[in-house]
Amino acid sequence: MRIRHLLLAALLMVPSTFLLRAESPKQPPEETELEDKMDVMGTAFRKLKRQMNDATQNAASLQLVATIRLVAEEAVKLVPAKAADVPAAERAKFVADYQVKMKDLLTTLEKLEVVLRADKNDEAVRLVAELGVMQKVGHKTFKRPDEKE
């Protein structure tokens, strides 16, 4: 009878040791205000890329460009989360570089608005491709890597 009680006690302890050792799942980091704005810009940019070749969509494209521009004007005032990972001595330069790149983005968006109003979609396609390159370089430089990457 004692052996049964000891076996039962041992069996009951095994699952509890696994529970104690189990790690709690990692919570994803909360999105920053800048990441929220970049998500809005990214959504509008994807739509813009899809309709850039269609001159009949220029009015809608101009609205998307206006959305991107407004959000970018707000985003230029924010600081990327990756700035916290940069050594303090280099942080001001990192933020200044980010702001310069965002202002370059705004300049390119202004050019895009001009060519869309003039129905020069070939030029608009080129500018959207340029914006895509700016996006990739900017994300590589100023965005923290995702956990899954």
PDB file of C-alpha atoms in Angstrom:
ATOM      1  CA  MET A   1       0.000   0.000   0.000  1.00  0.00           C
ATOM      2  CA  ARG A   2       2.849   2.371   0.817  1.00  0.00           C
ATOM      3  CA  ILE A   3       4.397   1.830  -2.575  1.00  0.00           C
ATOM      4  CA  ARG A   4       1.161   2.874  -4.274  1.00  0.00           C
ATOM      5  CA  HIS A   5       1.058   6.073  -2.248  1.00  0.00           C
ATOM      6  CA  LEU A   6       4.669   6.831  -3.094  1.00  0.00           C
ATOM      7  CA  LEU A   7       4.087   6.121  -6.779  1.00  0.00           C
ATOM      8  CA  LEU A   8       0.974   8.293  -6.790  1.00  0.00           C
ATOM      9  CA  ALA A   9       2.832  11.137  -5.088  1.00  0.00           C
ATOM     10  CA  ALA A  10       5.707  10.841  -7.579  1.00  0.00           C
ATOM     11  CA  LEU A  11       3.338  10.827 -10.547  1.00  0.00           C
ATOM     12  CA  LEU A  12       1.555  13.908  -9.264  1.00  0.00           C
ATOM     13  CA  MET A  13       4.845  15.757  -8.867  1.00  0.00           C
ATOM     14  CA  VAL A  14       6.066  15.143 -12.422  1.00  0.00           C
ATOM     15  CA  PRO A  15       3.521  17.337 -14.230  1.00  0.00           C
ATOM     16  CA  SER A  16       3.970  20.132 -11.706  1.00  0.00           C
ATOM     17  CA  THR A  17       7.721  20.223 -12.331  1.00  0.00           C
ATOM     18  CA  PHE A  18       7.059  20.703 -16.031  1.00  0.00           C
ATOM     19  CA  LEU A  19       4.693  23.546 -15.255  1.00  0.00           C
ATOM     20  CA  LEU A  20       7.276  25.230 -13.091  1.00  0.00           C
ATOM     21  CA  ARG A  21       9.919  24.970 -15.794  1.00  0.00           C
ATOM     22  CA  ALA A  22       7.717  26.098 -18.647  1.00  0.00           C
ATOM     23  CA  GLU A  23       8.579  29.565 -19.838  1.00  0.00           C
ATOM     24  CA  SER A  24       5.832  32.034 -20.245  1.00  0.00           C
ATOM     25  CA  PRO A  25       5.402  32.954 -23.898  1.00  0.00           C
ATOM     26  CA  LYS A  26       7.150  36.164 -24.905  1.00  0.00           C
ATOM     27  CA  GLN A  27       4.853  39.101 -25.268  1.00  0.00           C
ATOM     28  CA  PRO A  28       5.433  40.969 -28.496  1.00  0.00           C
ATOM     29  CA  PRO A  29       6.782  44.448 -27.883  1.00  0.00           C
ATOM     30  CA  GLU A  30       4.127  47.107 -27.991  1.00  0.00           C
ATOM     31  CA  GLU A  31       4.049  49.151 -31.145  1.00  0.00           C
ATOM     32  CA  THR A  32       5.284  52.693 -30.902  1.00  0.00           C
ATOM     33  CA  GLU A  33       3.489  55.719 -32.296  1.00  0.00           C
ATOM     34  CA  LEU A  34       6.039  55.804 -35.119  1.00  0.00           C
ATOM     35  CA  GLU A  35       5.362  52.166 -36.011  1.00  0.00           C
ATOM     36  CA  ASP A  36       1.633  52.906 -36.128  1.00  0.00           C
ATOM     37  CA  LYS A  37       2.272  55.778 -38.527  1.00  0.00           C
ATOM     38  CA  MET A  38       4.583  53.646 -40.658  1.00  0.00           C
ATOM     39  CA  ASP A  39       1.868  50.992 -40.880  1.00  0.00           C
ATOM     40  CA  VAL A  40      -0.567  53.604 -42.233  1.00  0.00           C
ATOM     41  CA  MET A  41       2.044  54.781 -44.727  1.00  0.00           C
ATOM     42  CA  GLY A  42       2.832  51.213 -45.774  1.00  0.00           C
ATOM     43  CA  THR A  43      -0.808  50.355 -46.407  1.00  0.00           C
ATOM     44  CA  ALA A  44      -1.308  53.473 -48.526  1.00  0.00           C
ATOM     45  CA  PHE A  45       1.967  52.869 -50.365  1.00  0.00           C
ATOM     46  CA  ARG A  46       1.027  49.291 -51.302  1.00  0.00           C
ATOM     47  CA  LYS A  47      -2.268  50.523 -52.772  1.00  0.00           C
ATOM     48  CA  LEU A  48      -0.441  53.290 -54.595  1.00  0.00           C
ATOM     49  CA  LYS A  49       2.021  50.861 -56.201  1.00  0.00           C
ATOM     50  CA  ARG A  50      -0.805  48.665 -57.474  1.00  0.00           C
ATOM     51  CA  GLN A  51      -2.639  51.469 -59.259  1.00  0.00           C
ATOM     52  CA  MET A  52       0.282  53.599 -60.474  1.00  0.00           C
ATOM     53  CA  ASN A  53       0.116  52.416 -64.090  1.00  0.00           C
ATOM     54  CA  ASP A  54      -3.587  53.324 -64.395  1.00  0.00           C
ATOM     55  CA  ALA A  55      -4.012  57.010 -65.277  1.00  0.00           C
ATOM     56  CA  THR A  56      -7.740  56.754 -64.532  1.00  0.00           C
ATOM     57  CA  GLN A  57      -6.780  56.166 -60.891  1.00  0.00           C
ATOM     58  CA  ASN A  58      -4.700  59.354 -60.578  1.00  0.00           C
ATOM     59  CA  ALA A  59      -7.277  61.118 -58.364  1.00  0.00           C
ATOM     60  CA  ALA A  60      -7.271  58.164 -55.962  1.00  0.00           C
ATOM     61  CA  SER A  61      -3.481  58.011 -56.182  1.00  0.00           C
ATOM     62  CA  LEU A  62      -3.264  61.684 -55.231  1.00  0.00           C
ATOM     63  CA  GLN A  63      -5.383  60.967 -52.159  1.00  0.00           C
ATOM     64  CA  LEU A  64      -3.045  58.141 -51.175  1.00  0.00           C
ATOM     65  CA  VAL A  65      -0.015  60.376 -51.677  1.00  0.00           C
ATOM     66  CA  ALA A  66      -1.677  63.038 -49.502  1.00  0.00           C
ATOM     67  CA  THR A  67      -2.257  60.439 -46.777  1.00  0.00           C
ATOM     68  CA  ILE A  68       1.356  59.298 -46.932  1.00  0.00           C
ATOM     69  CA  ARG A  69       2.578  62.906 -46.883  1.00  0.00           C
ATOM     70  CA  LEU A  70       0.462  63.881 -43.865  1.00  0.00           C
ATOM     71  CA  VAL A  71       1.576  60.846 -41.884  1.00  0.00           C
ATOM     72  CA  ALA A  72       5.221  61.368 -42.914  1.00  0.00           C
ATOM     73  CA  GLU A  73       5.052  64.996 -41.719  1.00  0.00           C
ATOM     74  CA  GLU A  74       3.972  63.698 -38.312  1.00  0.00           C
ATOM     75  CA  ALA A  75       6.498  60.848 -38.337  1.00  0.00           C
ATOM     76  CA  VAL A  76       9.460  63.132 -38.998  1.00  0.00           C
ATOM     77  CA  LYS A  77       8.949  64.606 -35.515  1.00  0.00           C
ATOM     78  CA  LEU A  78       9.150  61.195 -33.832  1.00  0.00           C
ATOM     79  CA  VAL A  79      12.176  59.151 -32.787  1.00  0.00           C
ATOM     80  CA  PRO A  80      12.658  55.567 -34.017  1.00  0.00           C
ATOM     81  CA  ALA A  81      12.698  52.935 -31.265  1.00  0.00           C
ATOM     82  CA  LYS A  82      16.061  51.770 -32.583  1.00  0.00           C
ATOM     83  CA  ALA A  83      17.562  55.050 -31.302  1.00  0.00           C
ATOM     84  CA  ALA A  84      17.515  53.518 -27.822  1.00  0.00           C
ATOM     85  CA  ASP A  85      19.871  50.800 -29.102  1.00  0.00           C
ATOM     86  CA  VAL A  86      22.374  53.326 -30.448  1.00  0.00           C
ATOM     87  CA  PRO A  87      25.171  54.467 -28.110  1.00  0.00           C
ATOM     88  CA  ALA A  88      24.302  57.769 -26.438  1.00  0.00           C
ATOM     89  CA  ALA A  89      27.170  59.571 -28.162  1.00  0.00           C
ATOM     90  CA  GLU A  90      25.788  58.646 -31.603  1.00  0.00           C
ATOM     91  CA  ARG A  91      22.065  58.952 -30.838  1.00  0.00           C
ATOM     92  CA  ALA A  92      21.633  62.614 -31.862  1.00  0.00           C
ATOM     93  CA  LYS A  93      23.271  61.931 -35.236  1.00  0.00           C
ATOM     94  CA  PHE A  94      21.085  58.825 -35.715  1.00  0.00           C
ATOM     95  CA  VAL A  95      17.899  60.846 -35.094  1.00  0.00           C
ATOM     96  CA  ALA A  96      19.124  63.693 -37.327  1.00  0.00           C
ATOM     97  CA  ASP A  97      19.870  61.204 -40.128  1.00  0.00           C
ATOM     98  CA  TYR A  98      16.365  59.761 -39.722  1.00  0.00           C
ATOM     99  CA  GLN A  99      14.840  63.231 -40.014  1.00  0.00           C
ATOM    100  CA  VAL A 100      16.881  63.991 -43.150  1.00  0.00           C
ATOM    101  CA  LYS A 101      15.692  60.759 -44.794  1.00  0.00           C
ATOM    102  CA  MET A 102      12.077  61.523 -43.870  1.00  0.00           C
ATOM    103  CA  LYS A 103      12.430  65.002 -45.395  1.00  0.00           C
ATOM    104  CA  ASP A 104      13.865  63.385 -48.550  1.00  0.00           C
ATOM    105  CA  LEU A 105      10.761  61.188 -48.592  1.00  0.00           C
ATOM    106  CA  LEU A 106       8.538  64.285 -48.343  1.00  0.00           C
ATOM    107  CA  THR A 107      10.413  65.924 -51.225  1.00  0.00           C
ATOM    108  CA  THR A 108       9.918  62.856 -53.416  1.00  0.00           C
ATOM    109  CA  LEU A 109       6.212  62.747 -52.489  1.00  0.00           C
ATOM    110  CA  GLU A 110       5.854  66.382 -53.593  1.00  0.00           C
ATOM    111  CA  LYS A 111       7.427  65.487 -56.948  1.00  0.00           C
ATOM    112  CA  LEU A 112       5.036  62.547 -57.236  1.00  0.00           C
ATOM    113  CA  GLU A 113       2.045  64.816 -56.644  1.00  0.00           C
ATOM    114  CA  VAL A 114       3.217  67.157 -59.417  1.00  0.00           C
ATOM    115  CA  VAL A 115       3.651  64.384 -61.995  1.00  0.00           C
ATOM    116  CA  LEU A 116       0.331  62.751 -61.078  1.00  0.00           C
ATOM    117  CA  ARG A 117      -1.485  66.066 -61.530  1.00  0.00           C
ATOM    118  CA  ALA A 118       0.187  66.344 -64.943  1.00  0.00           C
ATOM    119  CA  ASP A 119      -0.898  62.767 -65.813  1.00  0.00           C
ATOM    120  CA  LYS A 120       2.710  61.705 -66.343  1.00  0.00           C
ATOM    121  CA  ASN A 121       2.284  58.171 -65.102  1.00  0.00           C
ATOM    122  CA  ASP A 122       5.558  56.893 -66.545  1.00  0.00           C
ATOM    123  CA  GLU A 123       7.403  59.399 -64.383  1.00  0.00           C
ATOM    124  CA  ALA A 124       5.114  58.578 -61.454  1.00  0.00           C
ATOM    125  CA  VAL A 125       6.002  54.869 -61.749  1.00  0.00           C
ATOM    126  CA  ARG A 126       9.697  55.801 -61.597  1.00  0.00           C
ATOM    127  CA  LEU A 127       9.139  57.951 -58.494  1.00  0.00           C
ATOM    128  CA  VAL A 128       7.153  55.200 -56.768  1.00  0.00           C
ATOM    129  CA  ALA A 129      10.017  52.788 -57.449  1.00  0.00           C
ATOM    130  CA  GLU A 130      12.383  55.372 -55.940  1.00  0.00           C
ATOM    131  CA  LEU A 131      10.099  55.588 -52.892  1.00  0.00           C
ATOM    132  CA  GLY A 132      10.248  51.808 -52.588  1.00  0.00           C
ATOM    133  CA  VAL A 133      14.048  51.886 -52.494  1.00  0.00           C
ATOM    134  CA  MET A 134      13.924  54.679 -49.910  1.00  0.00           C
ATOM    135  CA  GLN A 135      11.563  52.566 -47.818  1.00  0.00           C
ATOM    136  CA  LYS A 136      13.835  49.496 -47.886  1.00  0.00           C
ATOM    137  CA  VAL A 137      16.975  51.465 -47.058  1.00  0.00           C
ATOM    138  CA  GLY A 138      15.192  53.439 -44.346  1.00  0.00           C
ATOM    139  CA  HIS A 139      13.793  50.341 -42.688  1.00  0.00           C
ATOM    140  CA  LYS A 140      17.177  48.626 -42.788  1.00  0.00           C
ATOM    141  CA  THR A 141      18.858  51.663 -41.245  1.00  0.00           C
ATOM    142  CA  PHE A 142      16.297  52.981 -38.763  1.00  0.00           C
ATOM    143  CA  LYS A 143      13.961  50.115 -37.856  1.00  0.00           C
ATOM    144  CA  ARG A 144      14.626  47.551 -35.179  1.00  0.00           C
ATOM    145  CA  PRO A 145      14.761  44.030 -36.605  1.00  0.00           C
ATOM    146  CA  ASP A 146      11.601  42.022 -36.019  1.00  0.00           C
ATOM    147  CA  GLU A 147      11.774  39.152 -33.538  1.00  0.00           C
ATOM    148  CA  LYS A 148      11.122  36.616 -36.312  1.00  0.00           C
ATOM    149  CA  GLU A 149      13.882  37.925 -38.568  1.00  0.00           C
TER     150      GLU A 149
END
